[in-house]
Amino acid sequence: MGSGKRSLTSMAMALACACACAVLAAPGVAYASPTPTPTRTPTATPTPVSNKDLEAVRKKLDKLYHAAAVATDAYNAAEEKAQKQSAEIVDLAREIVKGQAKLDKLKDRAGAAARAQYRGGGLPPEARLWLSDDPQEFLDGAGRVRQGEHATKGLLAEMTRTQQDLEQYAKDASAQWKKLEANRKTKAEAKKKIKERIAAAEKLESQLEKEEKERLAKLEEEAAYQAQTAWLSSGVLAEINSKASEQGKKAVKYATDQIGKPYEWGAEGPGSYDCSGLTSQAWASAGHGIPRTSQEQWKQLTRVDIKDMRPGDLIIYFDDASHVGMYIGDGAIVHAPRPGRTVTITGAGSMPILGVVRPDA
C-alpha cells in the first residue's frame, strides 16, 4: 500500500508539472508579470468650433425658428377661425331648433284653419244664403270666411318661408362643418411643422459644447446690437416723439409685466406667450380687442409711419409679417422672441422691420 501511495503521488506531481509546462509554452500567454502595466492611448483634443462655423449655426437657427414662427401664425389663424366657425355652428343649431318649433306651431294653426273651413264649407254660398234666417248675419259670416281664407294664405306663406329658412340653416351649418374640418387639418399640419422646426433647432444647439453655446449667445446679441445701432444711426429716434394713448399705456404695462415668462407657441398667457399672443392679450387687457396673429394684425390694423410711432403701437417684422413686438419708447420693444427664450425688452431695430400698426387709431 505504501509503494502504491508513492506511485500515485509521483504520478500526480508529474501530471501537474506537465500541465504547467504546457501553459507556459502556450503562445500569447504573458507570464513575465502577473499584472502587466497597460499602455495609454493619447486622447484626441476636440477641435474648437470657429466663429465662422458658429455664425453659420446662428443663421441656420434663425431660419429654423423663423419657419416655426410662420407655422405658428398659421396654427393660430386656423385656431381662431375654428373658434368662430364652432360658434357659428352653435348659433345655426339654435336657429334650426327655433325654426322647427315655429314650423310645428304654424302647421298646427294651418291644420285648425283647414278643419274649420271644411266644417263650414259643405254647402255652396247660394244655398247657405237661402237657408239663412238673417241675410246680414250670412254676409258678416261670409266676410269672416274671406278673412280666414286670407289669413290661411298668409299662414301657408309663412310656413313656406320658415321651411326655406330651415333648409338654408342646414346648408350653412354643413358648409361651416366642412370649413371647420379643413381648419382642423390646417392646424394639424402647422403643428407638425412647428414641432419639426423646433426639434431640428434644438438638436442643432444640443450638439454644441457649453462654451460654444455661450459664444453663440454672444454672436446673437452682437447681431441684434449691430442691427439696432444701424437703425438708430439713421436718426429715426429723433423723429419719434409721440406720447402713448391711455389705452396704449395700459397695453404697455400689461406687456412689460410679462417679462421673464417663457415663449410657447400658440400660448396666450397667463403663464407663457408667443409673439402675437402677447400683443393681442396686452391690448385685450386695455379694453381693445385686436386680431390674434401678427399677419392679421398687419392686414387689419391701421398703419402708421415709424416717425409717428408711439408706445403701444405694434412693430411687424420680416417680409411675411411672421413676428411682432410692442413699442415701449426710447427705441425699444417688448416681445416674446422664440422657443427657449423669455419675454424680454430689445431694440426695436434689432430685426428687419416690415411696418408699424396702431390698434387704437
Coordinates of C-alpha atoms in Angstrom, one line a residue:
M1 CA 0.0 0.0 0.0
G2 CA 2.8 2.4 0.8
S3 CA 4.5 1.9 -2.5
G4 CA 1.1 2.4 -4.2
K5 CA 0.6 5.7 -2.5
R6 CA 4.1 6.8 -3.5
S7 CA 3.3 5.9 -7.1
L8 CA 0.1 7.9 -7.1
T9 CA 1.8 10.9 -5.6
S10 CA 4.6 10.7 -8.1
M11 CA 2.1 10.5 -11.0
A12 CA 0.2 13.5 -9.7
M13 CA 3.3 15.5 -9.4
A14 CA 4.4 14.6 -12.9
L15 CA 0.9 15.5 -14.3
A16 CA 1.0 18.9 -12.6
C17 CA 4.4 19.6 -13.9
A18 CA 3.3 18.7 -17.5
C19 CA 0.3 21.0 -17.3
A20 CA 2.5 23.8 -16.0
C21 CA 4.9 23.3 -18.9
A22 CA 2.0 23.3 -21.4
V23 CA 0.6 26.5 -20.0
L24 CA 4.0 28.3 -20.1
A25 CA 4.6 27.1 -23.6
A26 CA 1.2 28.2 -24.9
P27 CA 1.5 31.1 -27.4
G28 CA 0.3 34.6 -26.5
V29 CA 0.4 34.0 -22.7
A30 CA 2.2 36.7 -20.8
Y31 CA 4.0 35.2 -17.9
A32 CA 6.8 37.7 -17.2
S33 CA 4.5 39.8 -14.9
P34 CA 1.1 38.7 -13.4
T35 CA -0.2 42.3 -13.6
P36 CA 1.1 43.9 -16.8
T37 CA 1.0 47.8 -17.0
P38 CA -1.4 48.9 -19.7
T39 CA -0.2 51.2 -22.4
R40 CA -2.1 54.5 -22.6
T41 CA -3.6 55.8 -25.8
P42 CA -3.4 59.6 -26.0
T43 CA -6.9 61.2 -26.2
A44 CA -7.6 63.5 -29.1
T45 CA -8.3 67.1 -28.2
P46 CA -11.6 68.2 -29.8
T47 CA -11.2 70.9 -32.4
P48 CA -12.8 74.1 -31.2
V49 CA -15.7 75.4 -33.4
S50 CA -14.7 78.6 -35.2
N51 CA -16.6 81.8 -35.0
K52 CA -17.4 81.3 -38.7
D53 CA -18.9 77.9 -38.1
L54 CA -20.9 79.3 -35.1
E55 CA -22.2 82.2 -37.3
A56 CA -23.4 79.6 -39.8
V57 CA -25.1 77.8 -36.9
R58 CA -26.7 81.1 -35.8
K59 CA -28.1 81.8 -39.3
K60 CA -29.4 78.2 -39.5
L61 CA -31.1 78.6 -36.2
D62 CA -32.7 81.9 -37.3
K63 CA -34.1 80.2 -40.4
L64 CA -35.5 77.2 -38.4
Y65 CA -37.1 79.4 -35.7
H66 CA -38.4 81.8 -38.4
A67 CA -40.1 78.8 -40.1
A68 CA -41.5 77.8 -36.8
A69 CA -42.9 81.3 -36.3
V70 CA -44.6 81.2 -39.7
A71 CA -46.1 77.8 -38.9
T72 CA -47.2 79.2 -35.5
D73 CA -49.1 82.0 -37.2
A74 CA -50.8 79.5 -39.5
Y75 CA -51.7 77.4 -36.4
N76 CA -53.1 80.4 -34.5
A77 CA -55.1 81.6 -37.6
A78 CA -56.6 78.2 -38.0
E79 CA -57.4 78.1 -34.3
E80 CA -59.1 81.5 -34.4
K81 CA -61.2 80.5 -37.5
A82 CA -62.1 77.2 -35.9
Q83 CA -63.4 79.0 -32.8
K84 CA -65.5 81.4 -34.9
Q85 CA -66.9 78.5 -37.0
S86 CA -67.8 76.5 -33.9
A87 CA -69.7 79.5 -32.5
E88 CA -71.5 80.0 -35.8
I89 CA -72.5 76.3 -35.9
V90 CA -73.9 76.6 -32.4
D91 CA -75.9 79.7 -33.5
L92 CA -77.2 77.9 -36.5
A93 CA -78.2 74.9 -34.5
R94 CA -80.2 77.2 -32.2
E95 CA -81.9 78.8 -35.2
I96 CA -82.8 75.4 -36.5
V97 CA -84.3 74.4 -33.2
K98 CA -86.3 77.7 -33.0
G99 CA -87.3 77.4 -36.7
Q100 CA -88.5 73.8 -36.3
A101 CA -90.6 74.8 -33.2
K102 CA -92.1 77.7 -35.2
L103 CA -92.9 75.5 -38.1
D104 CA -94.6 73.0 -35.8
K105 CA -96.9 75.7 -34.4
L106 CA -97.7 77.0 -37.9
K107 CA -98.6 73.5 -39.0
D108 CA -101.0 73.2 -36.0
R109 CA -102.6 76.6 -36.8
A110 CA -102.9 75.7 -40.5
G111 CA -104.5 72.3 -39.6
A112 CA -107.0 74.0 -37.3
A113 CA -107.9 76.6 -40.1
A114 CA -108.3 73.8 -42.7
R115 CA -110.6 71.9 -40.4
A116 CA -112.8 75.0 -39.7
Q117 CA -113.1 75.7 -43.4
Y118 CA -114.1 72.1 -44.1
R119 CA -116.8 72.2 -41.4
G120 CA -118.3 75.5 -42.8
G121 CA -117.8 74.8 -46.4
G122 CA -120.1 71.8 -47.1
L123 CA -122.8 73.9 -48.9
P124 CA -122.4 76.4 -51.7
P125 CA -122.8 80.1 -50.7
E126 CA -126.2 80.5 -52.6
A127 CA -127.7 77.6 -50.6
R128 CA -126.4 79.0 -47.3
L129 CA -127.9 82.4 -48.1
W130 CA -131.3 80.8 -49.0
L131 CA -131.3 78.8 -45.7
S132 CA -130.2 81.7 -43.5
D133 CA -132.8 83.4 -41.4
D134 CA -130.7 86.6 -41.3
P135 CA -129.1 87.6 -44.6
Q136 CA -127.0 90.2 -42.8
E137 CA -125.6 87.6 -40.5
F138 CA -124.8 85.5 -43.5
L139 CA -123.0 88.4 -45.1
D140 CA -121.0 89.0 -41.9
G141 CA -120.1 85.4 -41.8
A142 CA -119.0 85.4 -45.4
G143 CA -116.7 88.3 -44.6
R144 CA -115.2 86.4 -41.8
V145 CA -114.7 83.4 -44.1
R146 CA -112.8 85.6 -46.6
Q147 CA -110.7 87.0 -43.8
G148 CA -110.0 83.5 -42.7
E149 CA -109.0 82.5 -46.2
H150 CA -106.6 85.4 -46.4
A151 CA -105.2 84.5 -43.0
T152 CA -104.7 80.9 -44.1
K153 CA -102.9 82.0 -47.2
G154 CA -100.6 84.2 -45.1
L155 CA -100.1 81.2 -42.7
L156 CA -99.1 79.0 -45.6
A157 CA -96.7 81.6 -46.9
E158 CA -95.1 81.9 -43.5
M159 CA -94.8 78.2 -43.3
T160 CA -93.1 78.1 -46.7
R161 CA -90.6 80.9 -45.6
T162 CA -89.9 79.1 -42.3
Q163 CA -89.2 75.8 -44.2
Q164 CA -86.9 77.6 -46.6
D165 CA -85.1 79.2 -43.7
L166 CA -84.6 75.8 -42.1
E167 CA -83.2 74.4 -45.3
Q168 CA -80.8 77.4 -45.6
Y169 CA -79.7 77.0 -41.9
A170 CA -78.9 73.3 -42.6
K171 CA -76.9 74.2 -45.7
D172 CA -75.0 76.9 -43.8
A173 CA -74.3 74.5 -40.9
S174 CA -73.0 71.9 -43.3
A175 CA -70.7 74.4 -45.0
Q176 CA -69.4 75.6 -41.6
W177 CA -68.6 72.0 -40.7
K178 CA -66.6 71.5 -43.8
K179 CA -64.6 74.7 -43.1
L180 CA -64.1 73.6 -39.6
E181 CA -62.7 70.3 -40.7
A182 CA -60.4 72.0 -43.2
N183 CA -59.1 74.3 -40.5
R184 CA -58.5 71.3 -38.2
K185 CA -56.3 69.8 -40.9
T186 CA -54.5 73.1 -41.3
K187 CA -53.9 73.2 -37.6
A188 CA -52.6 69.7 -37.5
E189 CA -50.2 70.3 -40.5
A190 CA -49.0 73.6 -38.9
K191 CA -48.5 71.9 -35.5
K192 CA -46.4 69.2 -37.2
K193 CA -44.2 71.8 -38.9
I194 CA -43.7 73.7 -35.7
K195 CA -42.6 70.7 -33.9
E196 CA -40.3 69.6 -36.7
R197 CA -38.6 73.0 -36.9
I198 CA -38.2 73.4 -33.2
A199 CA -36.8 69.9 -32.8
A200 CA -34.3 70.5 -35.6
A201 CA -33.2 73.7 -33.9
E202 CA -32.9 72.1 -30.5
K203 CA -30.9 69.2 -32.0
L204 CA -28.5 71.6 -33.6
E205 CA -28.0 73.5 -30.4
S206 CA -27.5 70.3 -28.4
Q207 CA -24.5 69.4 -30.5
L208 CA -22.7 72.4 -29.1
E209 CA -20.5 72.4 -26.0
K210 CA -21.3 74.8 -23.2
E211 CA -18.6 77.2 -24.1
E212 CA -19.8 77.2 -27.7
K213 CA -23.4 77.9 -26.7
E214 CA -22.1 80.9 -24.7
R215 CA -20.2 82.2 -27.7
L216 CA -23.3 81.6 -29.9
A217 CA -25.4 83.7 -27.5
K218 CA -22.9 86.5 -27.8
L219 CA -23.0 86.3 -31.5
E220 CA -26.8 86.6 -31.4
E221 CA -26.5 89.6 -29.1
E222 CA -23.9 91.2 -31.3
A223 CA -26.0 90.7 -34.5
A224 CA -29.0 92.3 -32.7
Y225 CA -26.8 95.2 -31.4
Q226 CA -25.4 95.9 -34.9
A227 CA -28.9 96.0 -36.4
Q228 CA -30.2 98.2 -33.6
T229 CA -27.2 100.5 -34.0
A230 CA -27.7 100.8 -37.7
W231 CA -31.4 101.6 -37.2
L232 CA -30.7 104.3 -34.6
S233 CA -27.9 105.8 -36.7
S234 CA -30.5 106.7 -39.3
G235 CA -31.8 109.3 -36.9
V236 CA -35.2 107.7 -36.6
L237 CA -35.3 108.1 -32.8
A238 CA -35.1 111.8 -33.0
E239 CA -38.2 111.9 -35.1
I240 CA -40.2 109.7 -32.7
N241 CA -41.8 111.9 -30.0
S242 CA -45.4 110.8 -29.9
K243 CA -46.9 110.0 -26.5
A244 CA -48.9 106.9 -25.7
S245 CA -52.7 107.0 -25.5
E246 CA -54.3 105.9 -22.3
Q247 CA -55.1 102.5 -23.8
G248 CA -51.6 102.3 -25.1
K249 CA -50.2 102.9 -21.6
K250 CA -52.3 100.0 -20.3
A251 CA -51.2 97.7 -23.1
V252 CA -47.5 98.5 -22.5
K253 CA -47.9 97.9 -18.7
Y254 CA -49.5 94.6 -19.3
A255 CA -46.8 93.5 -21.8
T256 CA -43.9 94.6 -19.7
D257 CA -45.4 92.9 -16.6
Q258 CA -45.0 89.6 -18.5
I259 CA -41.2 90.0 -18.8
G260 CA -39.4 86.8 -17.8
K261 CA -42.3 84.4 -18.8
P262 CA -41.3 81.7 -21.3
Y263 CA -42.2 81.7 -25.0
E264 CA -44.5 79.0 -26.0
W265 CA -46.0 78.7 -29.5
G266 CA -49.8 79.1 -29.6
A267 CA -49.9 80.5 -26.0
E268 CA -51.9 83.5 -24.9
G269 CA -50.9 83.6 -21.2
P270 CA -51.0 83.9 -18.4
G271 CA -48.0 81.7 -17.9
S272 CA -46.5 81.8 -21.3
Y273 CA -46.9 83.6 -24.7
D274 CA -45.9 83.5 -28.3
C275 CA -45.3 86.9 -30.0
S276 CA -48.8 87.7 -31.2
G277 CA -50.3 86.1 -28.1
L278 CA -48.5 88.7 -26.0
T279 CA -49.6 91.7 -28.1
S280 CA -53.2 90.6 -28.5
Q281 CA -53.6 89.9 -24.8
A282 CA -51.9 93.2 -23.9
W283 CA -54.4 95.2 -26.0
A284 CA -57.3 93.0 -24.8
S285 CA -56.4 94.0 -21.2
A286 CA -56.5 97.6 -22.3
G287 CA -60.1 97.0 -23.5
H288 CA -59.4 96.9 -27.2
G289 CA -59.5 93.6 -29.0
I290 CA -57.2 93.0 -32.0
P291 CA -56.6 90.1 -34.3
R292 CA -54.8 87.1 -32.8
T293 CA -51.9 86.7 -35.3
S294 CA -49.1 89.0 -36.4
Q295 CA -50.1 88.6 -40.1
E296 CA -53.7 89.6 -39.4
Q297 CA -52.6 92.4 -37.2
W298 CA -50.6 93.7 -40.1
K299 CA -53.5 93.3 -42.5
Q300 CA -56.3 94.7 -40.4
L301 CA -54.9 97.4 -38.1
T302 CA -54.2 101.0 -39.2
R303 CA -50.7 101.5 -40.4
V304 CA -48.6 104.5 -39.3
D305 CA -45.1 105.8 -40.2
I306 CA -42.2 104.9 -38.0
K307 CA -41.7 108.6 -37.2
D308 CA -45.2 108.8 -35.9
M309 CA -44.9 105.7 -33.8
R310 CA -45.9 105.9 -30.1
P311 CA -45.7 103.5 -27.2
G312 CA -48.3 100.7 -27.5
D313 CA -48.0 100.6 -31.3
L314 CA -47.0 97.2 -32.8
I315 CA -44.0 96.7 -35.0
I316 CA -44.3 94.0 -37.5
Y317 CA -41.2 92.2 -38.6
F318 CA -39.9 90.3 -41.7
D319 CA -41.4 90.3 -45.1
D320 CA -44.0 87.7 -44.2
A321 CA -45.2 89.5 -41.1
S322 CA -44.2 86.5 -39.0
H323 CA -43.2 88.4 -35.8
V324 CA -44.5 91.3 -33.8
G325 CA -43.3 93.3 -30.8
M326 CA -44.8 96.2 -28.9
Y327 CA -43.0 99.6 -29.0
I328 CA -42.5 100.9 -25.5
G329 CA -40.5 104.0 -26.3
D330 CA -36.8 105.0 -26.4
G331 CA -36.2 102.8 -29.4
A332 CA -37.2 99.6 -27.6
I333 CA -39.8 96.9 -27.9
V334 CA -41.1 94.2 -25.5
H335 CA -41.7 90.9 -27.2
A336 CA -41.8 87.1 -26.9
P337 CA -38.8 86.1 -29.1
R338 CA -38.8 82.4 -29.8
P339 CA -38.7 78.9 -28.2
G340 CA -36.1 78.7 -25.5
R341 CA -36.3 82.4 -24.7
T342 CA -38.5 84.5 -22.4
V343 CA -40.5 87.7 -22.8
T344 CA -37.9 90.5 -22.9
I345 CA -37.0 94.0 -24.0
T346 CA -34.8 94.5 -27.0
G347 CA -34.0 97.1 -29.6
A348 CA -36.9 97.9 -32.0
G349 CA -34.5 97.8 -34.9
S350 CA -32.8 94.5 -34.0
M351 CA -34.9 92.7 -36.7
P352 CA -36.0 93.7 -40.2
I353 CA -39.0 96.0 -39.8
L354 CA -41.9 95.5 -42.2
G355 CA -44.0 98.3 -40.7
V356 CA -45.9 99.7 -37.8
V357 CA -49.6 99.3 -36.9
R358 CA -51.8 101.1 -34.4
P359 CA -54.6 99.2 -32.6
D360 CA -56.4 102.3 -31.3
A361 CA -56.0 104.6 -34.3

